[in-house]
Coordinates of C-alpha atoms in Angstrom, one line a residue:
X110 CA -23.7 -6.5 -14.9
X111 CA -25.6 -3.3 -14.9
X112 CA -25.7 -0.5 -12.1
X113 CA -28.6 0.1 -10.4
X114 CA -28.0 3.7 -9.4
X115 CA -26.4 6.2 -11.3
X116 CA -26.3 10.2 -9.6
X117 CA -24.3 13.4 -9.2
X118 CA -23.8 15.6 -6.3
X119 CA -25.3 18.9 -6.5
X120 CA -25.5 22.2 -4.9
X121 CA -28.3 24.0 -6.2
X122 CA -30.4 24.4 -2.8
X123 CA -31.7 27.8 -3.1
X124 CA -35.0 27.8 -5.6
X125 CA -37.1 24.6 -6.0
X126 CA -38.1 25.4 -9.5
X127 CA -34.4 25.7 -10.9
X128 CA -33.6 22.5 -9.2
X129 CA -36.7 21.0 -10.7
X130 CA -35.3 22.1 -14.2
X131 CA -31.6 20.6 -12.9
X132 CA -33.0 17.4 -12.1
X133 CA -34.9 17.0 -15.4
X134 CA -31.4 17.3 -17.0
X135 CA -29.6 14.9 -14.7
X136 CA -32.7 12.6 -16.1
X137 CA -31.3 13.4 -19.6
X138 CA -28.1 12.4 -18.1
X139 CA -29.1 9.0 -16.9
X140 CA -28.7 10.3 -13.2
X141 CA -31.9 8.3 -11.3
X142 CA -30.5 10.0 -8.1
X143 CA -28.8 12.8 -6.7
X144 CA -26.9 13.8 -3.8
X145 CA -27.8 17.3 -1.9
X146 CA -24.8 18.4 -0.7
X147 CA -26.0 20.4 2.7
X148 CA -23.7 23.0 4.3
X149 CA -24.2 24.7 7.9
X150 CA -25.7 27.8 6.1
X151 CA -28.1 25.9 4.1
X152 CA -29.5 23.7 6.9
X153 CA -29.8 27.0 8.9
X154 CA -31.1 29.2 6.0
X155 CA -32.0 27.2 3.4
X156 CA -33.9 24.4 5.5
X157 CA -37.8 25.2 3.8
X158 CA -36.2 25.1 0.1
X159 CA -34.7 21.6 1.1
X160 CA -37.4 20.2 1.7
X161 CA -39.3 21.2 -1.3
X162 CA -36.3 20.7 -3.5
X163 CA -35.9 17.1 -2.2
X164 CA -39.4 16.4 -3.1
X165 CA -39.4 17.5 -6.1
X166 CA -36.4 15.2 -7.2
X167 CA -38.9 12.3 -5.7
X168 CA -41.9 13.2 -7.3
X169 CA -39.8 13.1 -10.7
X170 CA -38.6 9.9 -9.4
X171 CA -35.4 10.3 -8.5
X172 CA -33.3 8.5 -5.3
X173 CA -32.4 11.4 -2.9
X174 CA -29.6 11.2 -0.6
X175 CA -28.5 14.0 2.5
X176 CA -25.0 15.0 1.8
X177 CA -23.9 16.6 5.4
X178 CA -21.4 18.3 3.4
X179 CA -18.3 19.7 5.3
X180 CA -20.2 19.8 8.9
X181 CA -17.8 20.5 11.5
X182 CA -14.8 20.5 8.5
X183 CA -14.6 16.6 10.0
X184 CA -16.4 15.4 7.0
X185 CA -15.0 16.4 3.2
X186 CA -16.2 19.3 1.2
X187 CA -15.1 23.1 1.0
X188 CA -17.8 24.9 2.6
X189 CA -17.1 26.9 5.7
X190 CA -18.1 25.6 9.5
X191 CA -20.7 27.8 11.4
X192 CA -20.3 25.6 14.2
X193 CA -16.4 26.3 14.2
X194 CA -17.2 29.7 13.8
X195 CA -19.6 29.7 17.1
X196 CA -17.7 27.0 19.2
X197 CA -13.7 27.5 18.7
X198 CA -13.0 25.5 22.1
X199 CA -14.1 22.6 20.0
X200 CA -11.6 21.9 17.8
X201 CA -9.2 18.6 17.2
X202 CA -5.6 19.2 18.7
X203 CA -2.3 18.4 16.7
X204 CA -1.0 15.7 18.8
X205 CA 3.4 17.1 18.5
X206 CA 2.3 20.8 18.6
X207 CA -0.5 20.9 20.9
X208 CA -1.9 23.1 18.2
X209 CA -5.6 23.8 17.5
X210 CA -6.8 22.6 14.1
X211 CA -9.2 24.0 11.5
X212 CA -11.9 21.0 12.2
X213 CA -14.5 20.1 15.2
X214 CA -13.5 17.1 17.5
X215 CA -16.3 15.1 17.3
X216 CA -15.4 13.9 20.9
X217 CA -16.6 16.6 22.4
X218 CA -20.7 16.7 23.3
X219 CA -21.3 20.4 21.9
X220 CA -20.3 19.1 18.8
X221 CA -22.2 15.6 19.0
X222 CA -25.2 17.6 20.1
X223 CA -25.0 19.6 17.4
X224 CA -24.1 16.7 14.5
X225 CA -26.8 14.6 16.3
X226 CA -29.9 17.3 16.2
X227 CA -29.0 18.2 12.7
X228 CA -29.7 14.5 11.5
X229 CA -32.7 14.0 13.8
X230 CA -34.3 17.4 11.8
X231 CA -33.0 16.2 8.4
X232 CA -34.9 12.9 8.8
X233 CA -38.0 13.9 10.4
X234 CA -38.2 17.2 7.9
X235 CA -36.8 15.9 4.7
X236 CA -38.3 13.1 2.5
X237 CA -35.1 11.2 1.5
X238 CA -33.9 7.4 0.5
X239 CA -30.8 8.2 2.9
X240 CA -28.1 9.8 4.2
X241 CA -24.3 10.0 2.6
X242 CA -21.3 10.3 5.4
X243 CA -18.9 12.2 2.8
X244 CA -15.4 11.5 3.7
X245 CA -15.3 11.2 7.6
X246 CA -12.0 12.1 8.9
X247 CA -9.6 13.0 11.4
X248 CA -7.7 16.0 10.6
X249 CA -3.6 15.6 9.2
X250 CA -2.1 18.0 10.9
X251 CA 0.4 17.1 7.9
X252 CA 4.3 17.4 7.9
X253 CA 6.7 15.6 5.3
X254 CA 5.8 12.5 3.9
X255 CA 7.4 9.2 5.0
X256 CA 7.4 5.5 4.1
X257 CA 5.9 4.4 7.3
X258 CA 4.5 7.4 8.2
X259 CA 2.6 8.2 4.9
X260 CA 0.9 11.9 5.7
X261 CA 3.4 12.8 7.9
X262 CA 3.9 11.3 11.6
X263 CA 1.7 14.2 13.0
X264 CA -1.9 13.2 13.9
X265 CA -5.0 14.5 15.7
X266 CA -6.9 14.7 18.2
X267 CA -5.2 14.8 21.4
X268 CA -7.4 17.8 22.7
X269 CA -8.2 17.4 26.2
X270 CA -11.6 15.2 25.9
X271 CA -9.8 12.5 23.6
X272 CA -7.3 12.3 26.4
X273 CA -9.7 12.3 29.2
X274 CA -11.9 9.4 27.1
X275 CA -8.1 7.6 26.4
X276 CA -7.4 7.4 29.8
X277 CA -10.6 6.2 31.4
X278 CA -10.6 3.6 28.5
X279 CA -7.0 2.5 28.8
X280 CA -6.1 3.6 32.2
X281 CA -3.1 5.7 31.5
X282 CA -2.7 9.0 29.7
X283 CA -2.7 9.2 25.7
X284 CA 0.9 8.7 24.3
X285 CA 1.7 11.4 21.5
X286 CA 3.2 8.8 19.6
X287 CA 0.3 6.9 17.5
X288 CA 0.4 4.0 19.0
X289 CA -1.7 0.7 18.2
X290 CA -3.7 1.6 21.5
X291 CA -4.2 4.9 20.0
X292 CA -5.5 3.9 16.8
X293 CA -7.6 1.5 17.9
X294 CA -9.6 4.3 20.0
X295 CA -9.3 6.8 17.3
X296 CA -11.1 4.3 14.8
X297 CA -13.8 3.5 17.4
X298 CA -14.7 6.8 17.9
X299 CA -14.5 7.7 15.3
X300 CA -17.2 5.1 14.2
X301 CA -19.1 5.7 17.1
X302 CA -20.4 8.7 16.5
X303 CA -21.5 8.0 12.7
X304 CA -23.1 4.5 14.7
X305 CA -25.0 6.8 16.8
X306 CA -26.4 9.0 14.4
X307 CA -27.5 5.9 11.9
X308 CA -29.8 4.9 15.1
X309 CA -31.1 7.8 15.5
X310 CA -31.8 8.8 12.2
X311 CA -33.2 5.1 11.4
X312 CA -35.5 5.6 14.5
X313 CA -37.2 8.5 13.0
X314 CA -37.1 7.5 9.1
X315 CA -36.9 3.5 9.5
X316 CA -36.1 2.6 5.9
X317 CA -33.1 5.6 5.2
X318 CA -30.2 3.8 3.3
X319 CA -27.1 5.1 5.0
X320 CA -23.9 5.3 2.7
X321 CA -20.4 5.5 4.0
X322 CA -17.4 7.0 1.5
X323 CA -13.9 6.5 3.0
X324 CA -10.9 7.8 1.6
X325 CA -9.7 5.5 -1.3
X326 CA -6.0 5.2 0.2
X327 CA -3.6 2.2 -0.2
X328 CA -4.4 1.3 3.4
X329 CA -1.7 -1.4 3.2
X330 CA 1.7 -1.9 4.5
X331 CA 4.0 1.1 4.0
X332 CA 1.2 3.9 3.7
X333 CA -2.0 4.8 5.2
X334 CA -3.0 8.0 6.5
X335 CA -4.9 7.3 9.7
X336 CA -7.6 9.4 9.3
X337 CA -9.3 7.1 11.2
X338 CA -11.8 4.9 8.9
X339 CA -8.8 3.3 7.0
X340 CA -10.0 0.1 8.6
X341 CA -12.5 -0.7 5.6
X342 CA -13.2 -4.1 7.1
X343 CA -14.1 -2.6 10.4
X344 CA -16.4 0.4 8.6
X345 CA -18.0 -2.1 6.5
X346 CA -18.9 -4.4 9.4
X347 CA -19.9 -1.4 11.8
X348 CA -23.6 -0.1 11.9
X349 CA -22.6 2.9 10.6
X350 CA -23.7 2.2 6.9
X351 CA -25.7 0.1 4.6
X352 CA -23.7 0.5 1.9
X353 CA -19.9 1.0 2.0
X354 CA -18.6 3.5 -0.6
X355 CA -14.7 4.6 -1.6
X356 CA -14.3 7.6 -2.6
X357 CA -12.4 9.4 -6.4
X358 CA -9.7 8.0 -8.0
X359 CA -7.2 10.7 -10.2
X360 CA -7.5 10.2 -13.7
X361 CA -3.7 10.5 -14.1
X362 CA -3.7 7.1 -12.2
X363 CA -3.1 3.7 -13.8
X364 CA -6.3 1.7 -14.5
X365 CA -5.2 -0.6 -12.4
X366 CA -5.5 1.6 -9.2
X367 CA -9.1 1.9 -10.4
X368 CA -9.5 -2.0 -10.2
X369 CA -7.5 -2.3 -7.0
X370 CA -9.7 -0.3 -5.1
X371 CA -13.4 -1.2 -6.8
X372 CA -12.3 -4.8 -5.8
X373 CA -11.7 -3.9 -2.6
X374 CA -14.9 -1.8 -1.9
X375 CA -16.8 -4.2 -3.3
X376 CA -15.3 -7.4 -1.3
X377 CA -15.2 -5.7 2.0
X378 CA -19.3 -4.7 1.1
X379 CA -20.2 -8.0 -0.1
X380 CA -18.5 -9.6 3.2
X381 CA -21.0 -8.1 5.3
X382 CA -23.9 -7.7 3.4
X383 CA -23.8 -4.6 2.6
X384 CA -24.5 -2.4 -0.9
X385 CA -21.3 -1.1 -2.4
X386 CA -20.2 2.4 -3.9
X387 CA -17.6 4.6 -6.1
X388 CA -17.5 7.3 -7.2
X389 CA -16.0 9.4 -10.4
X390 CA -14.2 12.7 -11.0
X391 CA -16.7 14.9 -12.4
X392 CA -15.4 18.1 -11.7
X393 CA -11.3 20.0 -11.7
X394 CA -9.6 17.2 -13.4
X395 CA -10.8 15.5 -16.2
X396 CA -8.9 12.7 -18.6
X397 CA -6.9 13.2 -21.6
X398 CA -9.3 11.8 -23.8
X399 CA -12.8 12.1 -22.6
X400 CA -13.7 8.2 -23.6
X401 CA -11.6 7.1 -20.8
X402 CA -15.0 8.1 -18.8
X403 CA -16.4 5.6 -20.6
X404 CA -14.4 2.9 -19.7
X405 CA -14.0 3.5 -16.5
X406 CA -17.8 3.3 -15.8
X407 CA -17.9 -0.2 -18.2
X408 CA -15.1 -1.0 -15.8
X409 CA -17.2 -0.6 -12.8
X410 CA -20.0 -2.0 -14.4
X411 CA -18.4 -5.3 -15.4
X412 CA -16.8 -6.0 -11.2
X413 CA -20.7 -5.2 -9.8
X414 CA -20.3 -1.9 -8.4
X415 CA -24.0 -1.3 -8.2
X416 CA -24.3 2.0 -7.0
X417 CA -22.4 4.9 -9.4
X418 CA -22.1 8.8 -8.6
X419 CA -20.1 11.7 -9.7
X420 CA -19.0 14.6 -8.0
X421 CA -20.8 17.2 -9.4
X422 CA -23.4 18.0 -11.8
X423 CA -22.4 19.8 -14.6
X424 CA -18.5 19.3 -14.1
X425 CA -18.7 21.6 -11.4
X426 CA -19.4 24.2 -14.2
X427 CA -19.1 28.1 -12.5
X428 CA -16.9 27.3 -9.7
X429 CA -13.2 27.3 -9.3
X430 CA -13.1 23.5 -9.3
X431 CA -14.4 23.1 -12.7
X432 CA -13.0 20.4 -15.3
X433 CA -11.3 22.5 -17.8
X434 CA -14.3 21.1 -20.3
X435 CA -16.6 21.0 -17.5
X436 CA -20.1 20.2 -19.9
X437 CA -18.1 18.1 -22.0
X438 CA -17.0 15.5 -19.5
X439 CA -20.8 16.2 -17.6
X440 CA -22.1 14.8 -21.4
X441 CA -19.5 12.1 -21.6
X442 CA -20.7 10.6 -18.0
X443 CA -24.3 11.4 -18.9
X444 CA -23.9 8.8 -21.7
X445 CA -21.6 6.2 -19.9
X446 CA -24.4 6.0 -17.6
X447 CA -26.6 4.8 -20.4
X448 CA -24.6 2.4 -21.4
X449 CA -24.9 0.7 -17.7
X450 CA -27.7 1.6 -16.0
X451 CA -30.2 -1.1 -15.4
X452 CA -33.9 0.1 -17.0

């Protein structure tokens, strides 16, 4: 089968006419769409070169998708939270220590009010397909490993507004022992606030294509790592995407780890209707022998994954996550996704 959508994530938000030029070589590459990653900074500095730089991408005709990139330090990426910076009361709790963590609880309304009016301004502003929610996640407060504790037995949040919301839901105060009662409220609010901000978003911009990219962890019997969308049938099913995506796999893993978990994104998509995703190491790591690219992407081709990206463009060349042949393994994807990509 071939994919329908093959991209790269990209960072290059400052100067629409050097993104213009980076988006004519992703064409070369046989990206038809692209990722922004958005930081804090760039929504609050950048915001007029966004939306320029995202319609340039369209008018080249390229599928543009709103990374909110590291927001809060509650979704993945490296990038620095203003809103951590400006609102320190805010943060998830380590449940054993009681101590504050390096990430925004997304329980409390300063930070919902500011997640929620950064979405509304990105869809009314910016002409994009959709929005990409880029490794939601509770913080690991993390301690040793175990086999039925995977991460470590510490967890978050247990600050006092996910206690106050435990108890009025359950009627007795929040255990600091992860209970099932306690999962099953982390994983709903944790999908309530991404549910919320799909409606809203969709109410302004009716036809945005919201992608979801979990963690691609075992999620099975002796190790998950509760970060709180390790439920992939309960994402999948929520109204929180359209299309249910898992994130990179290590190329020092077997291939079939890389089956495992395409299967599994794609069955729990195709159970609810939705579009599946995965995605490929483009950047610090890179295989052996560069061919293996190849084959991974045939791979994903030949199980129906239909939508294909990479993080980054260019191999993450210039930054301290580079591959160690960062333009080779950006010109090894560039023509694995020639070999698939549907014309």
């Amino acid at each position: 089968m071939a994919v329908l959508e093959t991209g790269v994530s990209y960072y290059g938000l400052s100067y629409p006419e050097h993104a213009e030029q980076d988006f004519k070589e992703m064409l070369r590459h046989n990206c038809n769409a692209v990722i922004l990653a958005l930081t804090e900074f760039d929504i609050d500095f950048w915001f007029p070169n966004i939306k320029e730089i995202a319609k340039r991408a369209k008018m080249l005709g390229m599928k543009v998708y709103l990374d909110t990139w590291g927001i809060g330090k509650w979704f993945g990426g490296e990038p620095p939270s203003l809103f951590l910076t400006n609102n320190p009361g805010n943060r998830q709790v380590s449940a054993f220590t009681g101590e504050p963590l390096p990430h925004s609880c997304f329980n409390t309304e300063a930070f919902r009010h500011y997640f929620f009016e950064i979405c509304e301004k990105l869809a009314a502003e910016v002409d994009a397909d959709g929005f990409f929610w880029d490794e939601p996640h509770y913080a690991l407060p993390k301690a040793y490993a175990s086999i039925t504790g995977g991460a470590g037995d510490d967890w978050s949040c247990r600050c006092p507004i996910c206690q106050k919301l435990f108890e009025a839901e359950y009627g007795y105060p929040m255990p600091k022992q992860l209970t099932m009662e306690v999962k099953r409220f982390r994983q709903n609010r944790a999908l309530d606030i991404l549910e919320t901000a799909s409606r809203k978003i969709k109410a302004i911009r009716p036809s945005s294509k919201i992608i979801c990219c979990v963690h691609a962890t075992l999620g099975t019997y002796y190790v998950t790592e509760n970060r709180g969308y390790d439920n992939w049938d309960k994402v999948a099913r929520s109204d929180a995407c359209d299309v249910f995506s898992s994130t990179i796999i290590s190329w020092q893993l077997p291939q079939s780890f890389f089956r495992s978990i395409t299967q599994r994104t794609i069955d729990a998509a195709s159970k609810y209707g939705k579009g599946n995703q995965r995605w490929l190491m483009g950047y610090y790591q890179e295989p052996e022998n560069l061919d293996k690219i190849g084959e991974i992407v045939r791979l994903y081709a030949e199980m129906g994954v239909e939508s294909l990206f990479a993080w980054t463009y260019r191999g993450g060349a210039g930054t301290v996550l580079a591959a160690p042949h960062a333009l080779d393994v950006w010109d090894a994807l560039g023509r694995a996704y020639g070999e698939v990509l549907q014309r």
